[in-house]
């Protein structure tokens, strides 16, 4: 049975067709007015209610419905997949060919919690789906997978697949409460109550509020007895203090090797990618990736010549007659060289430099150390770390250890991946794992 609509017969917009009474959203149009008041048409019972119709919620609904469950999705926004539709600059970076558990921060550990979900749904299985949906894609540097079409087409294809499997979608339906009864769950919305044998919390995180991010999932999970790790921005720029010279290089972009030294239980992390200097600090892929693992008060070390050694350049034939500044300006922007080089050494002949002077130059170029004063806030963050504490869930199923029949997926959990398609893949994989588990339990 497809998604029902309010008018009899056939309805079609944006290439999708719906039958029955109006409770569905047409992805390529404004949300139908009937969606703002689904009480009259929405059934009061389902096998599974999914709170949130983002990437994780839609994939979970698709998987569970494909295994025979009656599934209803509840979305507070006027459209499903709002954040998904704009990710990757509108050309969704929907996964990565190299997905490993160590690419994720799971609570204070690295990746162990993610293993079952990542095994359940690999990049290869996702690509099979993307091809079946007729979506063109391409591989970019570092294994990143991007659509060659607007990300809205991915939202439309996934929504249509849910429709084909019998899912129901209620937009403009915020959830204000979930309570447990002997018969299952009762979910409260402004339009009335809905009942189900199981519930999935897929309401995302507070990151990127302009495209629908909110903390609803946290409050619902907390009310059901789950601990919440305070959210903090991740994949977001570093902020530098007024004494740092790098903000004066705003607009400068170049490849670097960025190292986060060991800090407490965290191992050393090294990222080799592009760095962008901004008016307030550091951005670009290298900085955004490092922000995931950075702890307050921790230093970062920058190697501005990651593919060469300054010592080798200083010893090259003919280098002795040059100055360090003249030499470096052939390998990096002049204004960066002027910031990095100690003034007393910049214009001396290389042949005149002592061993200590050479070591000072080497440290300035290959181990430039900074102490960020913080991270940009959640409004600028691609995602956030923190969320529902992982100790309260079974990683094999993503079912609550406290409330049988309650599942949580995607950004609502304290799981955050690196930049490059990892977080969207976690949304897909966690949704699939929970959808399967809910179907087995039913």
XYZ file of C-alpha atoms in Angstrom:
442
model
C 0.000 0.000 0.000
C 1.415 3.415 -0.938
C 1.360 6.637 1.057
C -2.256 7.771 1.333
C -3.475 11.155 0.112
C -6.567 13.224 0.871
C -8.004 13.173 -2.624
C -9.249 9.959 -4.198
C -7.626 8.515 -7.311
C -4.149 9.510 -8.411
C -2.110 12.526 -7.387
C 1.300 13.392 -8.819
C 3.873 16.140 -8.269
C 7.627 16.172 -8.691
C 7.521 12.776 -10.386
C 5.983 10.979 -7.353
C 2.519 9.413 -7.359
C 0.345 8.864 -4.290
C -3.014 7.111 -3.850
C -5.755 7.475 -1.271
C -6.210 10.217 1.375
C -3.821 13.144 1.968
C -1.180 12.492 4.609
C 1.890 12.629 2.374
C 4.385 15.288 1.365
C 5.273 16.033 -2.248
C 9.066 16.609 -2.212
C 9.179 19.089 -5.110
C 6.348 21.345 -3.982
C 5.267 23.340 -0.981
C 3.883 21.060 1.708
C 0.165 20.468 1.099
C -2.106 22.380 3.439
C -3.712 19.140 4.570
C -0.461 18.093 6.215
C -0.752 20.780 8.856
C -3.743 18.948 10.352
C -3.395 15.186 9.789
C -5.512 14.297 12.827
C -8.628 13.472 10.854
C -6.911 11.039 8.496
C -3.965 9.678 10.493
C -4.506 6.206 11.923
C -4.077 5.856 15.654
C -1.917 2.716 15.515
C 1.200 1.532 13.700
C 3.856 -1.095 14.225
C 6.590 1.547 14.210
C 6.588 5.315 14.655
C 9.720 7.114 13.463
C 10.236 10.563 14.974
C 12.126 12.582 12.367
C 12.158 12.211 8.574
C 15.772 13.054 7.902
C 18.317 10.715 6.356
C 18.385 8.269 9.298
C 14.638 8.285 9.869
C 13.746 7.782 6.210
C 16.236 4.939 5.814
C 14.997 3.288 8.986
C 11.393 3.560 7.833
C 12.274 2.135 4.413
C 14.060 -0.857 5.959
C 11.349 -1.646 8.507
C 8.500 -1.254 6.018
C 10.341 -3.478 3.557
C 10.275 -6.183 6.226
C 6.535 -5.965 6.707
C 5.999 -3.345 9.422
C 3.356 -0.624 9.238
C 5.485 2.510 9.573
C 4.544 6.139 10.136
C 7.094 8.957 9.978
C 6.521 12.116 12.030
C 8.363 15.232 10.811
C 8.129 18.617 12.526
C 9.253 20.567 9.443
C 7.149 21.205 6.355
C 9.239 18.763 4.319
C 11.275 15.594 4.883
C 15.043 15.572 4.510
C 15.518 19.315 4.911
C 19.161 19.096 6.007
C 19.879 16.296 3.521
C 18.591 18.481 0.681
C 21.286 21.121 1.244
C 24.251 19.023 2.369
C 27.428 19.072 0.317
C 26.449 22.429 -1.131
C 23.290 20.859 -2.517
C 25.226 17.986 -4.189
C 25.102 15.548 -1.277
C 28.410 14.041 -0.143
C 26.342 10.979 0.637
C 29.078 8.530 1.691
C 32.718 7.552 1.351
C 34.313 4.511 -0.243
C 36.497 4.023 2.835
C 34.270 3.776 5.894
C 36.054 2.532 9.009
C 35.023 2.539 12.685
C 38.075 4.643 13.556
C 36.683 7.447 11.395
C 34.093 8.050 14.124
C 34.156 9.446 17.623
C 31.729 7.441 19.730
C 31.473 9.070 23.123
C 35.049 9.293 24.379
C 36.183 6.271 22.377
C 36.843 5.685 18.712
C 34.482 3.672 16.617
C 33.752 0.502 18.594
C 30.065 1.340 19.026
C 29.663 1.802 15.243
C 30.954 -1.585 14.144
C 27.636 -3.446 13.879
C 25.891 -0.663 11.975
C 28.771 -0.151 9.555
C 28.893 -3.887 8.844
C 25.135 -3.981 8.315
C 25.208 -1.337 5.604
C 28.384 -0.803 3.625
C 29.155 1.864 0.991
C 28.757 -0.823 -1.677
C 25.200 -1.551 -0.564
C 24.400 2.148 -0.560
C 25.766 2.533 -4.086
C 23.516 -0.312 -5.190
C 20.560 1.711 -3.907
C 21.727 4.964 -5.469
C 22.057 3.245 -8.843
C 18.611 1.672 -8.457
C 17.195 5.141 -7.792
C 18.762 6.345 -11.044
C 20.928 8.989 -9.384
C 24.238 9.921 -11.068
C 27.224 10.164 -8.750
C 30.985 10.565 -8.804
C 33.976 9.730 -6.644
C 36.125 12.663 -5.582
C 39.412 12.921 -3.698
C 39.797 10.798 -0.560
C 36.985 8.445 -1.581
C 34.199 10.993 -1.147
C 31.002 10.135 -3.001
C 28.944 13.023 -4.375
C 25.773 13.194 -6.409
C 26.023 14.746 -9.854
C 22.466 15.964 -9.399
C 20.747 18.152 -6.794
C 20.571 16.544 -3.361
C 16.804 17.122 -3.417
C 16.609 14.251 -5.908
C 18.056 11.939 -3.268
C 15.385 13.105 -0.818
C 12.698 12.515 -3.454
C 14.010 9.057 -4.367
C 14.224 7.901 -0.767
C 10.780 9.300 0.024
C 9.348 7.550 -3.026
C 10.970 4.287 -1.966
C 9.363 4.642 1.461
C 6.039 5.281 -0.303
C 6.420 2.152 -2.407
C 6.929 0.114 0.763
C 3.780 1.492 2.387
C 5.195 4.122 4.768
C 3.064 7.058 5.861
C 4.619 10.517 6.268
C 3.102 13.254 8.445
C 4.867 16.606 8.087
C 4.308 19.665 10.300
C 3.777 17.172 13.105
C 6.089 17.977 16.015
C 6.263 15.415 18.798
C 5.906 16.741 22.326
C 6.098 13.496 24.261
C 6.547 9.734 24.155
C 5.211 7.533 26.930
C 5.343 3.809 27.517
C 2.208 1.765 28.156
C 1.632 -1.974 28.643
C 0.531 -2.103 24.993
C 3.541 -0.221 23.598
C 4.046 3.501 23.050
C 1.867 6.591 22.840
C 3.325 9.553 20.966
C 1.808 12.982 21.574
C 1.527 15.612 18.828
C -0.524 18.823 18.560
C -2.882 16.944 16.247
C -3.478 14.091 18.674
C -1.961 10.870 19.943
C -0.561 7.999 17.901
C 0.148 4.492 19.159
C 2.752 1.970 18.081
C 4.511 -1.149 19.213
C 7.927 0.508 18.788
C 9.392 3.984 18.384
C 12.558 5.232 16.697
C 14.026 8.595 17.709
C 15.650 10.057 14.582
C 15.209 13.741 15.333
C 18.786 14.840 14.638
C 20.873 17.311 16.625
C 20.946 21.067 17.323
C 23.652 21.644 14.687
C 22.707 23.828 11.695
C 19.415 25.182 13.071
C 18.785 27.167 9.864
C 18.072 23.897 8.069
C 16.023 22.280 10.803
C 18.518 21.217 13.474
C 17.009 21.007 16.962
C 17.402 19.204 20.281
C 13.995 17.501 20.288
C 15.448 13.994 20.256
C 17.560 14.748 23.316
C 14.579 15.881 25.396
C 12.483 12.890 24.363
C 15.302 10.463 25.183
C 15.990 12.138 28.523
C 12.312 11.898 29.484
C 12.558 8.152 28.849
C 15.516 7.759 31.208
C 18.525 8.221 28.934
C 21.579 10.267 29.883
C 22.511 13.087 27.523
C 26.099 14.138 26.801
C 25.972 17.943 26.403
C 26.161 18.815 22.691
C 29.219 20.628 21.402
C 30.078 21.801 17.902
C 32.056 19.458 15.648
C 33.378 19.781 12.110
C 33.528 23.496 12.766
C 36.265 26.179 12.510
C 38.850 26.834 15.214
C 38.845 30.248 16.874
C 42.229 31.871 17.524
C 43.083 34.627 19.987
C 44.111 38.175 19.052
C 47.796 37.355 19.572
C 47.812 34.803 16.726
C 49.176 36.079 13.394
C 47.227 33.644 11.219
C 43.866 35.501 11.140
C 45.790 38.289 9.425
C 46.150 35.872 6.498
C 42.389 35.608 5.961
C 41.569 34.000 2.616
C 44.821 32.052 2.386
C 44.353 28.356 1.608
C 47.037 25.689 1.287
C 47.699 22.008 2.035
C 49.021 21.278 5.530
C 49.548 18.428 7.945
C 47.670 19.166 11.172
C 48.511 17.172 14.285
C 46.561 16.889 17.519
C 48.996 15.533 20.136
C 47.901 12.854 22.607
C 45.492 14.265 25.171
C 44.277 12.138 28.079
C 42.788 8.939 26.646
C 42.833 10.362 23.111
C 45.579 9.113 20.826
C 47.448 11.415 18.451
C 45.483 12.405 15.356
C 47.055 13.564 12.089
C 45.138 15.111 9.185
C 46.707 16.036 5.858
C 44.356 18.281 3.902
C 43.705 21.894 2.957
C 43.667 24.638 5.587
C 41.866 27.973 5.211
C 42.822 31.018 7.281
C 39.834 33.152 8.269
C 39.364 36.470 10.061
C 38.647 34.595 13.282
C 40.823 31.481 13.028
C 41.197 28.333 10.937
C 38.775 26.499 8.681
C 39.034 24.186 5.681
C 38.946 20.368 5.721
C 42.046 19.904 7.896
C 40.698 22.153 10.651
C 37.137 20.830 10.466
C 38.303 17.226 10.801
C 40.592 18.062 13.715
C 37.797 19.887 15.537
C 36.039 16.551 16.045
C 38.790 15.291 18.344
C 40.067 18.577 19.816
C 39.705 19.108 23.566
C 39.563 22.495 25.235
C 43.068 23.738 26.073
C 44.765 21.335 23.642
C 47.373 22.669 21.219
C 47.478 21.963 17.491
C 50.615 21.701 15.351
C 50.776 22.723 11.712
C 53.256 21.541 9.117
C 53.107 24.045 6.272
C 55.346 21.960 3.979
C 53.843 18.472 4.397
C 55.360 17.115 1.180
C 58.885 18.457 1.564
C 61.525 18.860 4.248
C 62.952 22.302 4.883
C 66.300 20.779 5.875
C 66.592 19.207 2.417
C 65.753 22.506 0.732
C 68.334 24.368 2.830
C 71.041 21.860 1.829
C 70.200 21.841 -1.883
C 72.941 22.957 -4.315
C 72.990 26.726 -4.632
C 70.722 27.290 -1.619
C 73.522 28.735 0.533
C 73.509 32.055 -1.310
C 69.748 32.510 -0.845
C 67.829 33.795 2.154
C 65.274 31.624 4.004
C 62.576 34.063 2.934
C 63.546 33.846 -0.736
C 63.672 30.057 -0.553
C 60.340 29.623 1.207
C 58.504 32.037 -1.082
C 58.985 29.512 -3.874
C 57.145 26.875 -1.825
C 54.411 28.861 -0.035
C 52.692 32.254 -0.259
C 55.014 35.125 0.655
C 52.741 36.509 3.355
C 52.721 33.136 5.108
C 56.516 32.927 4.927
C 56.740 36.398 6.467
C 54.545 35.282 9.369
C 56.400 32.041 10.002
C 60.035 33.131 9.727
C 61.759 34.698 12.735
C 62.625 38.274 11.609
C 66.260 37.918 12.652
C 66.699 34.892 10.351
C 64.441 35.683 7.401
C 66.971 37.712 5.363
C 70.247 36.134 6.382
C 72.185 34.006 3.929
C 71.398 30.326 4.388
C 75.112 29.504 4.386
C 75.525 31.698 7.479
C 72.888 29.948 9.569
C 73.950 28.022 12.651
C 72.574 24.593 13.507
C 70.321 26.187 16.141
C 69.021 28.693 13.579
C 68.237 25.899 11.132
C 66.370 24.001 13.855
C 64.370 27.137 14.664
C 63.408 27.504 10.993
C 62.447 23.843 10.802
C 60.189 24.150 13.859
C 58.569 27.325 12.502
C 57.658 25.629 9.219
C 56.984 22.015 10.234
C 55.753 22.370 13.834
C 53.981 25.719 14.107
C 52.099 25.396 17.406
C 48.833 27.136 18.217
C 46.420 27.084 21.160
C 42.880 27.686 19.886
C 40.629 29.592 22.245
C 37.607 27.571 21.182
C 35.424 26.378 18.333
C 32.797 28.194 16.298
C 29.290 27.529 17.606
C 26.581 25.102 16.584
C 25.213 27.535 13.996
C 28.403 27.067 11.943
C 28.957 23.405 12.785
C 28.219 20.754 10.178
C 27.264 18.360 12.987
C 27.632 18.228 16.732
C 29.279 15.819 19.114
C 27.406 14.759 22.222
C 23.850 13.503 22.359
C 22.286 10.393 23.838
C 24.932 8.544 25.867
C 25.876 5.278 24.179
C 25.975 3.201 27.360
C 22.172 3.192 27.314
C 21.898 1.413 23.950
C 22.702 -2.009 22.540
C 25.144 -1.428 19.664
C 23.943 -4.626 17.966
C 20.421 -3.253 17.508
C 20.439 0.411 18.659
C 17.605 -0.522 21.013
C 17.397 1.156 24.406
C 18.694 -0.872 27.334
C 16.113 0.897 29.514
C 12.974 0.825 27.344
C 12.373 -2.230 25.127
C 11.022 -1.228 21.729
C 12.695 2.186 21.763
C 15.448 2.737 19.165
C 17.683 5.697 18.377
C 19.548 6.475 15.162
C 21.638 9.100 13.421
C 22.760 12.386 14.936
C 20.664 12.023 18.076
C 23.355 9.630 19.375
C 26.794 10.610 20.658
C 28.398 9.413 17.415
C 30.171 11.811 15.063
C 32.191 11.052 11.954
C 34.894 12.872 10.077
C 34.248 15.291 7.244
C 33.816 13.539 3.898
C 30.515 11.635 3.854
C 30.997 9.754 7.125
C 28.104 11.307 9.026
C 25.582 10.715 6.280
C 26.768 7.131 6.057
C 26.238 6.764 9.816
C 22.682 8.019 9.289
C 22.049 5.409 6.593
C 23.743 2.549 8.450
C 22.199 3.236 11.858
C 18.760 3.575 10.257
C 19.121 0.241 8.503
C 20.341 -1.528 11.651
C 17.489 -0.213 13.803
C 14.880 -0.886 11.096
C 15.965 -4.509 10.853
C 16.035 -4.911 14.614
C 12.555 -3.432 15.007
C 11.198 -5.795 12.357
C 12.758 -8.834 14.064
C 11.260 -7.796 17.388
C 7.737 -7.202 16.047
